[in-house]
Amino acid sequence: MLRTPTGGAGHGTAAAGDRPMSIGAVLGHLRDEFPEVTISKIRFLESEGLVEPSRTPSGYRKFTARDVERLALVLRMQRDHYLPLKVIREQLDALERGERVQLPAQGPQRELFDGSWDPDAERPSSGRIGRAALLAAAEVSEEELAEWESYGLLTPDGDGAYEPEAVTVARMVAELGRFGLEPRHLRAMKASADRDAGLVEQVVAPLRRHRNPQTRAHAEATTKELVTLSVRLHAALVQTALGVRLH
């Protein structure tokens, strides 16, 4: 069971005697227990509303000791219980109301991301899928799939099976085709995705090699979080380039 700390954690209100800390100092406090944490991670959690540091007149973040405790709790919920951010936010809100919170047993669970894009929404339950299953699930023809493969948009393994995400890729390629975008037009998107994957791999590779087994286990959750951020950034950059708002 978890009990809520007294006071308004996460709202940037320092208790008596607290000395506000910069984001760099917060990073130093957290690194001992969470060696994988970064300033970008802290900023991401802030952007998701999981911590709300105060700001100086010049815009610098100032964290209280209670803010740091809240961040540590969020990171433990991710690392030890693999909770999605939406559930973590609900748990923290319950703690703020003085309620007792029961966390699930430690172990990996499927993580869903906040926002309109859900990477698990149209994904088969588990495992790789065969060609016939992909054609049926994506509702595309053999000729279409063969063309997409020729442009590298989809690639089977040595046994002719595909990653579960291939269903989503196939459906999106088909939808874009309705607007006149042909597979040859989408090669730039595939190249960009490959570059993004390389950047993500640079970040998570040290986590997978870490001596701490919990840190190694956290690599998958970190990968998913980075993928979500990359998708959001890409969407924002496209919107900015077009000068449009989608919401």
PDB file of C-alpha atoms in Angstrom:
ATOM      1  CA  MET A   1       0.000   0.000   0.000  1.00  0.00           C
ATOM      2  CA  LEU A   2       1.098   3.568  -0.627  1.00  0.00           C
ATOM      3  CA  ARG A   3       0.093   6.574   1.414  1.00  0.00           C
ATOM      4  CA  THR A   4       0.043  10.100   0.135  1.00  0.00           C
ATOM      5  CA  PRO A   5       2.642  12.533   1.494  1.00  0.00           C
ATOM      6  CA  THR A   6       1.183  15.516   3.252  1.00  0.00           C
ATOM      7  CA  GLY A   7       0.916  18.760   1.361  1.00  0.00           C
ATOM      8  CA  GLY A   8       0.564  19.507  -2.340  1.00  0.00           C
ATOM      9  CA  ALA A   9       3.217  17.456  -4.034  1.00  0.00           C
ATOM     10  CA  GLY A  10       3.962  18.384  -7.570  1.00  0.00           C
ATOM     11  CA  HIS A  11       2.642  21.939  -7.433  1.00  0.00           C
ATOM     12  CA  GLY A  12       5.942  23.704  -6.865  1.00  0.00           C
ATOM     13  CA  THR A  13       5.030  24.913  -3.349  1.00  0.00           C
ATOM     14  CA  ALA A  14       8.013  24.466  -1.080  1.00  0.00           C
ATOM     15  CA  ALA A  15       7.520  23.422   2.505  1.00  0.00           C
ATOM     16  CA  ALA A  16       9.227  25.396   5.208  1.00  0.00           C
ATOM     17  CA  GLY A  17      12.964  24.923   5.006  1.00  0.00           C
ATOM     18  CA  ASP A  18      12.877  23.518   1.460  1.00  0.00           C
ATOM     19  CA  ARG A  19      15.504  24.876  -0.864  1.00  0.00           C
ATOM     20  CA  PRO A  20      14.302  24.952  -4.498  1.00  0.00           C
ATOM     21  CA  MET A  21      16.500  22.972  -6.861  1.00  0.00           C
ATOM     22  CA  SER A  22      17.335  23.382 -10.531  1.00  0.00           C
ATOM     23  CA  ILE A  23      16.554  20.582 -12.951  1.00  0.00           C
ATOM     24  CA  GLY A  24      20.250  19.683 -12.987  1.00  0.00           C
ATOM     25  CA  ALA A  25      20.276  19.285  -9.202  1.00  0.00           C
ATOM     26  CA  VAL A  26      17.149  17.131  -9.405  1.00  0.00           C
ATOM     27  CA  LEU A  27      18.894  14.933 -11.948  1.00  0.00           C
ATOM     28  CA  GLY A  28      21.790  14.487  -9.537  1.00  0.00           C
ATOM     29  CA  HIS A  29      19.409  13.455  -6.738  1.00  0.00           C
ATOM     30  CA  LEU A  30      17.636  10.890  -8.903  1.00  0.00           C
ATOM     31  CA  ARG A  31      20.628   9.394 -10.709  1.00  0.00           C
ATOM     32  CA  ASP A  32      21.726   7.164  -7.805  1.00  0.00           C
ATOM     33  CA  GLU A  33      18.479   5.187  -7.893  1.00  0.00           C
ATOM     34  CA  PHE A  34      17.611   5.798 -11.540  1.00  0.00           C
ATOM     35  CA  PRO A  35      20.848   5.825 -13.569  1.00  0.00           C
ATOM     36  CA  GLU A  36      18.892   5.945 -16.851  1.00  0.00           C
ATOM     37  CA  VAL A  37      17.022   9.166 -16.037  1.00  0.00           C
ATOM     38  CA  THR A  38      17.828  12.252 -18.106  1.00  0.00           C
ATOM     39  CA  ILE A  39      16.846  15.916 -18.138  1.00  0.00           C
ATOM     40  CA  SER A  40      14.722  15.174 -21.196  1.00  0.00           C
ATOM     41  CA  LYS A  41      12.905  12.493 -19.204  1.00  0.00           C
ATOM     42  CA  ILE A  42      12.153  14.935 -16.385  1.00  0.00           C
ATOM     43  CA  ARG A  43      10.885  17.508 -18.876  1.00  0.00           C
ATOM     44  CA  PHE A  44       8.735  14.843 -20.521  1.00  0.00           C
ATOM     45  CA  LEU A  45       7.137  13.908 -17.186  1.00  0.00           C
ATOM     46  CA  GLU A  46       6.491  17.590 -16.556  1.00  0.00           C
ATOM     47  CA  SER A  47       4.864  17.964 -19.979  1.00  0.00           C
ATOM     48  CA  GLU A  48       2.583  15.053 -19.073  1.00  0.00           C
ATOM     49  CA  GLY A  49       1.492  16.843 -15.899  1.00  0.00           C
ATOM     50  CA  LEU A  50       3.101  14.368 -13.517  1.00  0.00           C
ATOM     51  CA  VAL A  51       5.128  17.073 -11.788  1.00  0.00           C
ATOM     52  CA  GLU A  52       4.615  20.837 -11.768  1.00  0.00           C
ATOM     53  CA  PRO A  53       7.693  22.760 -10.650  1.00  0.00           C
ATOM     54  CA  SER A  54       7.469  26.479 -10.088  1.00  0.00           C
ATOM     55  CA  ARG A  55       9.169  28.912 -12.445  1.00  0.00           C
ATOM     56  CA  THR A  56      11.403  31.876 -11.788  1.00  0.00           C
ATOM     57  CA  PRO A  57      10.559  35.200 -13.501  1.00  0.00           C
ATOM     58  CA  SER A  58      13.165  34.302 -16.125  1.00  0.00           C
ATOM     59  CA  GLY A  59      11.501  30.923 -16.762  1.00  0.00           C
ATOM     60  CA  TYR A  60      13.871  28.547 -14.984  1.00  0.00           C
ATOM     61  CA  ARG A  61      12.307  25.517 -13.296  1.00  0.00           C
ATOM     62  CA  LYS A  62      12.573  25.266  -9.522  1.00  0.00           C
ATOM     63  CA  PHE A  63      11.791  21.919  -7.887  1.00  0.00           C
ATOM     64  CA  THR A  64      11.016  21.371  -4.220  1.00  0.00           C
ATOM     65  CA  ALA A  65      12.032  18.301  -2.248  1.00  0.00           C
ATOM     66  CA  ARG A  66       8.419  17.138  -2.569  1.00  0.00           C
ATOM     67  CA  ASP A  67       8.620  17.489  -6.353  1.00  0.00           C
ATOM     68  CA  VAL A  68      11.683  15.243  -6.328  1.00  0.00           C
ATOM     69  CA  GLU A  69       9.855  12.681  -4.167  1.00  0.00           C
ATOM     70  CA  ARG A  70       6.979  12.716  -6.637  1.00  0.00           C
ATOM     71  CA  LEU A  71       9.325  12.212  -9.584  1.00  0.00           C
ATOM     72  CA  ALA A  72      10.995   9.305  -7.815  1.00  0.00           C
ATOM     73  CA  LEU A  73       7.584   7.726  -7.182  1.00  0.00           C
ATOM     74  CA  VAL A  74       6.658   8.076 -10.855  1.00  0.00           C
ATOM     75  CA  LEU A  75       9.945   6.501 -11.951  1.00  0.00           C
ATOM     76  CA  ARG A  76       9.487   3.596  -9.510  1.00  0.00           C
ATOM     77  CA  MET A  77       5.969   2.949 -10.818  1.00  0.00           C
ATOM     78  CA  GLN A  78       7.374   2.782 -14.338  1.00  0.00           C
ATOM     79  CA  ARG A  79      10.439   0.717 -13.479  1.00  0.00           C
ATOM     80  CA  ASP A  80       8.988  -1.719 -10.955  1.00  0.00           C
ATOM     81  CA  HIS A  81       5.385  -2.042 -12.108  1.00  0.00           C
ATOM     82  CA  TYR A  82       5.503  -0.989 -15.789  1.00  0.00           C
ATOM     83  CA  LEU A  83       2.493   1.234 -15.309  1.00  0.00           C
ATOM     84  CA  PRO A  84       1.408   3.486 -18.202  1.00  0.00           C
ATOM     85  CA  LEU A  85       1.494   7.222 -17.566  1.00  0.00           C
ATOM     86  CA  LYS A  86      -2.300   7.470 -17.521  1.00  0.00           C
ATOM     87  CA  VAL A  87      -2.512   4.966 -14.657  1.00  0.00           C
ATOM     88  CA  ILE A  88       0.375   6.614 -12.815  1.00  0.00           C
ATOM     89  CA  ARG A  89      -1.438   9.939 -13.005  1.00  0.00           C
ATOM     90  CA  GLU A  90      -4.574   8.335 -11.576  1.00  0.00           C
ATOM     91  CA  GLN A  91      -2.551   6.753  -8.766  1.00  0.00           C
ATOM     92  CA  LEU A  92      -0.941  10.076  -7.896  1.00  0.00           C
ATOM     93  CA  ASP A  93      -4.312  11.840  -7.899  1.00  0.00           C
ATOM     94  CA  ALA A  94      -5.641   9.195  -5.516  1.00  0.00           C
ATOM     95  CA  LEU A  95      -2.646   9.714  -3.233  1.00  0.00           C
ATOM     96  CA  GLU A  96      -3.253  13.460  -3.257  1.00  0.00           C
ATOM     97  CA  ARG A  97      -6.806  12.796  -2.078  1.00  0.00           C
ATOM     98  CA  GLY A  98      -5.417  10.813   0.842  1.00  0.00           C
ATOM     99  CA  GLU A  99      -6.504   7.442  -0.519  1.00  0.00           C
ATOM    100  CA  ARG A 100      -4.593   4.197  -0.151  1.00  0.00           C
ATOM    101  CA  VAL A 101      -3.270   2.822  -3.432  1.00  0.00           C
ATOM    102  CA  GLN A 102      -2.600  -0.818  -4.207  1.00  0.00           C
ATOM    103  CA  LEU A 103       0.046  -1.282  -6.876  1.00  0.00           C
ATOM    104  CA  PRO A 104       0.058  -4.415  -9.049  1.00  0.00           C
ATOM    105  CA  ALA A 105       2.633  -7.126  -8.555  1.00  0.00           C
ATOM    106  CA  GLN A 106       5.966  -6.375 -10.146  1.00  0.00           C
ATOM    107  CA  GLY A 107       6.324  -7.566 -13.704  1.00  0.00           C
ATOM    108  CA  PRO A 108       5.895  -6.390 -17.272  1.00  0.00           C
ATOM    109  CA  GLN A 109       2.477  -5.264 -18.427  1.00  0.00           C
ATOM    110  CA  ARG A 110       1.333  -3.829 -21.727  1.00  0.00           C
ATOM    111  CA  GLU A 111       1.856  -0.087 -21.698  1.00  0.00           C
ATOM    112  CA  LEU A 112      -0.594   2.251 -23.414  1.00  0.00           C
ATOM    113  CA  PHE A 113       0.352   5.839 -24.117  1.00  0.00           C
ATOM    114  CA  ASP A 114      -1.634   8.961 -23.512  1.00  0.00           C
ATOM    115  CA  GLY A 115      -2.735  10.910 -26.563  1.00  0.00           C
ATOM    116  CA  SER A 116      -4.674  10.067 -29.677  1.00  0.00           C
ATOM    117  CA  TRP A 117      -2.084   7.614 -31.018  1.00  0.00           C
ATOM    118  CA  ASP A 118      -2.170   4.180 -29.393  1.00  0.00           C
ATOM    119  CA  PRO A 119       0.536   1.836 -30.714  1.00  0.00           C
ATOM    120  CA  ASP A 120      -1.393  -1.209 -29.473  1.00  0.00           C
ATOM    121  CA  ALA A 121      -4.823  -0.225 -30.809  1.00  0.00           C
ATOM    122  CA  GLU A 122      -4.800  -2.335 -33.976  1.00  0.00           C
ATOM    123  CA  ARG A 123      -2.052  -4.757 -33.098  1.00  0.00           C
ATOM    124  CA  PRO A 124      -2.599  -8.535 -33.034  1.00  0.00           C
ATOM    125  CA  SER A 125      -2.465 -10.046 -29.567  1.00  0.00           C
ATOM    126  CA  SER A 126       1.139 -11.282 -29.701  1.00  0.00           C
ATOM    127  CA  GLY A 127       3.803 -12.919 -31.806  1.00  0.00           C
ATOM    128  CA  ARG A 128       4.671 -12.690 -35.476  1.00  0.00           C
ATOM    129  CA  ILE A 129       2.051 -13.265 -38.156  1.00  0.00           C
ATOM    130  CA  GLY A 130       2.090 -15.100 -41.469  1.00  0.00           C
ATOM    131  CA  ARG A 131       1.500 -13.648 -44.912  1.00  0.00           C
ATOM    132  CA  ALA A 132      -2.074 -14.912 -45.258  1.00  0.00           C
ATOM    133  CA  ALA A 133      -2.976 -13.521 -41.841  1.00  0.00           C
ATOM    134  CA  LEU A 134      -1.476 -10.138 -42.732  1.00  0.00           C
ATOM    135  CA  LEU A 135      -3.420  -9.959 -45.997  1.00  0.00           C
ATOM    136  CA  ALA A 136      -6.662 -10.806 -44.210  1.00  0.00           C
ATOM    137  CA  ALA A 137      -6.131  -8.476 -41.239  1.00  0.00           C
ATOM    138  CA  ALA A 138      -5.066  -5.499 -43.370  1.00  0.00           C
ATOM    139  CA  GLU A 139      -7.644  -6.276 -46.095  1.00  0.00           C
ATOM    140  CA  VAL A 140      -5.151  -5.822 -48.935  1.00  0.00           C
ATOM    141  CA  SER A 141      -4.311  -7.894 -51.990  1.00  0.00           C
ATOM    142  CA  GLU A 142      -1.255 -10.037 -52.672  1.00  0.00           C
ATOM    143  CA  GLU A 143      -0.275  -7.645 -55.488  1.00  0.00           C
ATOM    144  CA  GLU A 144      -0.403  -4.620 -53.163  1.00  0.00           C
ATOM    145  CA  LEU A 145       1.661  -6.328 -50.496  1.00  0.00           C
ATOM    146  CA  ALA A 146       4.265  -7.439 -53.042  1.00  0.00           C
ATOM    147  CA  GLU A 147       4.588  -3.870 -54.327  1.00  0.00           C
ATOM    148  CA  TRP A 148       5.004  -2.464 -50.837  1.00  0.00           C
ATOM    149  CA  GLU A 149       7.683  -5.030 -50.102  1.00  0.00           C
ATOM    150  CA  SER A 150       9.544  -4.043 -53.258  1.00  0.00           C
ATOM    151  CA  TYR A 151       9.845  -0.516 -51.840  1.00  0.00           C
ATOM    152  CA  GLY A 152      10.945  -1.760 -48.406  1.00  0.00           C
ATOM    153  CA  LEU A 153       7.811  -0.596 -46.597  1.00  0.00           C
ATOM    154  CA  LEU A 154       7.207  -4.106 -45.265  1.00  0.00           C
ATOM    155  CA  THR A 155       9.784  -6.864 -44.851  1.00  0.00           C
ATOM    156  CA  PRO A 156       9.139 -10.486 -43.831  1.00  0.00           C
ATOM    157  CA  ASP A 157      11.689 -12.478 -41.894  1.00  0.00           C
ATOM    158  CA  GLY A 158      13.415 -15.616 -43.146  1.00  0.00           C
ATOM    159  CA  ASP A 159      10.333 -17.697 -42.386  1.00  0.00           C
ATOM    160  CA  GLY A 160       8.021 -15.339 -44.265  1.00  0.00           C
ATOM    161  CA  ALA A 161       6.447 -13.943 -41.088  1.00  0.00           C
ATOM    162  CA  TYR A 162       5.943 -10.303 -40.109  1.00  0.00           C
ATOM    163  CA  GLU A 163       6.069  -8.199 -36.974  1.00  0.00           C
ATOM    164  CA  PRO A 164       2.563  -7.514 -35.555  1.00  0.00           C
ATOM    165  CA  GLU A 165       2.950  -3.808 -36.437  1.00  0.00           C
ATOM    166  CA  ALA A 166       2.940  -4.805 -40.121  1.00  0.00           C
ATOM    167  CA  VAL A 167      -0.866  -4.833 -40.011  1.00  0.00           C
ATOM    168  CA  THR A 168      -0.958  -1.169 -38.983  1.00  0.00           C
ATOM    169  CA  VAL A 169       1.684  -0.265 -41.576  1.00  0.00           C
ATOM    170  CA  ALA A 170      -0.257  -2.023 -44.343  1.00  0.00           C
ATOM    171  CA  ARG A 171      -3.504  -0.316 -43.424  1.00  0.00           C
ATOM    172  CA  MET A 172      -1.897   3.117 -43.323  1.00  0.00           C
ATOM    173  CA  VAL A 173      -0.128   2.616 -46.653  1.00  0.00           C
ATOM    174  CA  ALA A 174      -3.474   1.600 -48.166  1.00  0.00           C
ATOM    175  CA  GLU A 175      -5.204   4.664 -46.677  1.00  0.00           C
ATOM    176  CA  LEU A 176      -2.526   6.999 -48.006  1.00  0.00           C
ATOM    177  CA  GLY A 177      -2.977   5.404 -51.413  1.00  0.00           C
ATOM    178  CA  ARG A 178      -6.540   6.701 -51.448  1.00  0.00           C
ATOM    179  CA  PHE A 179      -5.049  10.204 -51.579  1.00  0.00           C
ATOM    180  CA  GLY A 180      -2.771   9.377 -54.479  1.00  0.00           C
ATOM    181  CA  LEU A 181       0.361   8.694 -52.425  1.00  0.00           C
ATOM    182  CA  GLU A 182       2.086   5.719 -54.004  1.00  0.00           C
ATOM    183  CA  PRO A 183       4.629   3.420 -52.338  1.00  0.00           C
ATOM    184  CA  ARG A 184       7.498   5.203 -54.076  1.00  0.00           C
ATOM    185  CA  HIS A 185       6.389   8.419 -52.360  1.00  0.00           C
ATOM    186  CA  LEU A 186       6.593   6.760 -48.944  1.00  0.00           C
ATOM    187  CA  ARG A 187      10.219   5.661 -49.161  1.00  0.00           C
ATOM    188  CA  ALA A 188      11.298   8.930 -47.527  1.00  0.00           C
ATOM    189  CA  MET A 189       9.030   8.169 -44.563  1.00  0.00           C
ATOM    190  CA  LYS A 190      10.561   4.714 -44.232  1.00  0.00           C
ATOM    191  CA  ALA A 191      14.081   6.168 -44.351  1.00  0.00           C
ATOM    192  CA  SER A 192      13.133   8.712 -41.684  1.00  0.00           C
ATOM    193  CA  ALA A 193      11.683   5.952 -39.496  1.00  0.00           C
ATOM    194  CA  ASP A 194      14.894   3.941 -39.839  1.00  0.00           C
ATOM    195  CA  ARG A 195      16.926   6.967 -38.724  1.00  0.00           C
ATOM    196  CA  ASP A 196      14.602   7.507 -35.751  1.00  0.00           C
ATOM    197  CA  ALA A 197      14.985   3.846 -34.808  1.00  0.00           C
ATOM    198  CA  GLY A 198      18.746   4.271 -34.858  1.00  0.00           C
ATOM    199  CA  LEU A 199      18.546   7.227 -32.484  1.00  0.00           C
ATOM    200  CA  VAL A 200      16.287   5.310 -30.096  1.00  0.00           C
ATOM    201  CA  GLU A 201      18.667   2.374 -30.168  1.00  0.00           C
ATOM    202  CA  GLN A 202      21.555   4.660 -29.186  1.00  0.00           C
ATOM    203  CA  VAL A 203      19.636   5.668 -26.058  1.00  0.00           C
ATOM    204  CA  VAL A 204      18.383   2.247 -24.946  1.00  0.00           C
ATOM    205  CA  ALA A 205      21.454   0.171 -25.817  1.00  0.00           C
ATOM    206  CA  PRO A 206      23.315   1.215 -22.611  1.00  0.00           C
ATOM    207  CA  LEU A 207      20.217   0.309 -20.567  1.00  0.00           C
ATOM    208  CA  ARG A 208      20.122  -3.191 -22.046  1.00  0.00           C
ATOM    209  CA  ARG A 209      23.800  -3.683 -21.156  1.00  0.00           C
ATOM    210  CA  HIS A 210      23.430  -2.328 -17.595  1.00  0.00           C
ATOM    211  CA  ARG A 211      24.380  -4.605 -14.722  1.00  0.00           C
ATOM    212  CA  ASN A 212      21.168  -3.781 -12.859  1.00  0.00           C
ATOM    213  CA  PRO A 213      18.451  -6.219 -14.090  1.00  0.00           C
ATOM    214  CA  GLN A 214      15.716  -3.679 -13.319  1.00  0.00           C
ATOM    215  CA  THR A 215      17.447  -1.149 -15.545  1.00  0.00           C
ATOM    216  CA  ARG A 216      17.688  -3.728 -18.328  1.00  0.00           C
ATOM    217  CA  ALA A 217      14.004  -4.548 -17.926  1.00  0.00           C
ATOM    218  CA  HIS A 218      13.182  -0.837 -18.107  1.00  0.00           C
ATOM    219  CA  ALA A 219      14.734  -0.603 -21.579  1.00  0.00           C
ATOM    220  CA  GLU A 220      11.508  -1.733 -23.268  1.00  0.00           C
ATOM    221  CA  ALA A 221       9.395   0.884 -21.479  1.00  0.00           C
ATOM    222  CA  THR A 222      11.975   3.537 -22.371  1.00  0.00           C
ATOM    223  CA  THR A 223      11.868   2.435 -26.011  1.00  0.00           C
ATOM    224  CA  LYS A 224       8.076   2.798 -26.121  1.00  0.00           C
ATOM    225  CA  GLU A 225       8.259   6.224 -24.534  1.00  0.00           C
ATOM    226  CA  LEU A 226      10.864   7.392 -27.041  1.00  0.00           C
ATOM    227  CA  VAL A 227       8.768   6.051 -29.919  1.00  0.00           C
ATOM    228  CA  THR A 228       5.761   8.021 -28.680  1.00  0.00           C
ATOM    229  CA  LEU A 229       7.814  11.201 -28.383  1.00  0.00           C
ATOM    230  CA  SER A 230       9.241  10.684 -31.872  1.00  0.00           C
ATOM    231  CA  VAL A 231       5.767  10.263 -33.353  1.00  0.00           C
ATOM    232  CA  ARG A 232       4.497  13.378 -31.591  1.00  0.00           C
ATOM    233  CA  LEU A 233       7.522  15.382 -32.689  1.00  0.00           C
ATOM    234  CA  HIS A 234       7.137  14.246 -36.295  1.00  0.00           C
ATOM    235  CA  ALA A 235       3.449  15.196 -36.299  1.00  0.00           C
ATOM    236  CA  ALA A 236       4.221  18.592 -34.763  1.00  0.00           C
ATOM    237  CA  LEU A 237       6.963  19.287 -37.305  1.00  0.00           C
ATOM    238  CA  VAL A 238       4.675  18.391 -40.220  1.00  0.00           C
ATOM    239  CA  GLN A 239       1.910  20.599 -38.813  1.00  0.00           C
ATOM    240  CA  THR A 240       4.373  23.449 -38.322  1.00  0.00           C
ATOM    241  CA  ALA A 241       5.690  23.096 -41.873  1.00  0.00           C
ATOM    242  CA  LEU A 242       2.144  23.172 -43.258  1.00  0.00           C
ATOM    243  CA  GLY A 243       0.997  25.926 -40.920  1.00  0.00           C
ATOM    244  CA  VAL A 244      -2.065  23.952 -39.799  1.00  0.00           C
ATOM    245  CA  ARG A 245      -3.544  22.755 -36.531  1.00  0.00           C
ATOM    246  CA  LEU A 246      -5.126  19.320 -36.241  1.00  0.00           C
ATOM    247  CA  HIS A 247      -6.871  19.974 -32.915  1.00  0.00           C
TER     248      HIS A 247
END
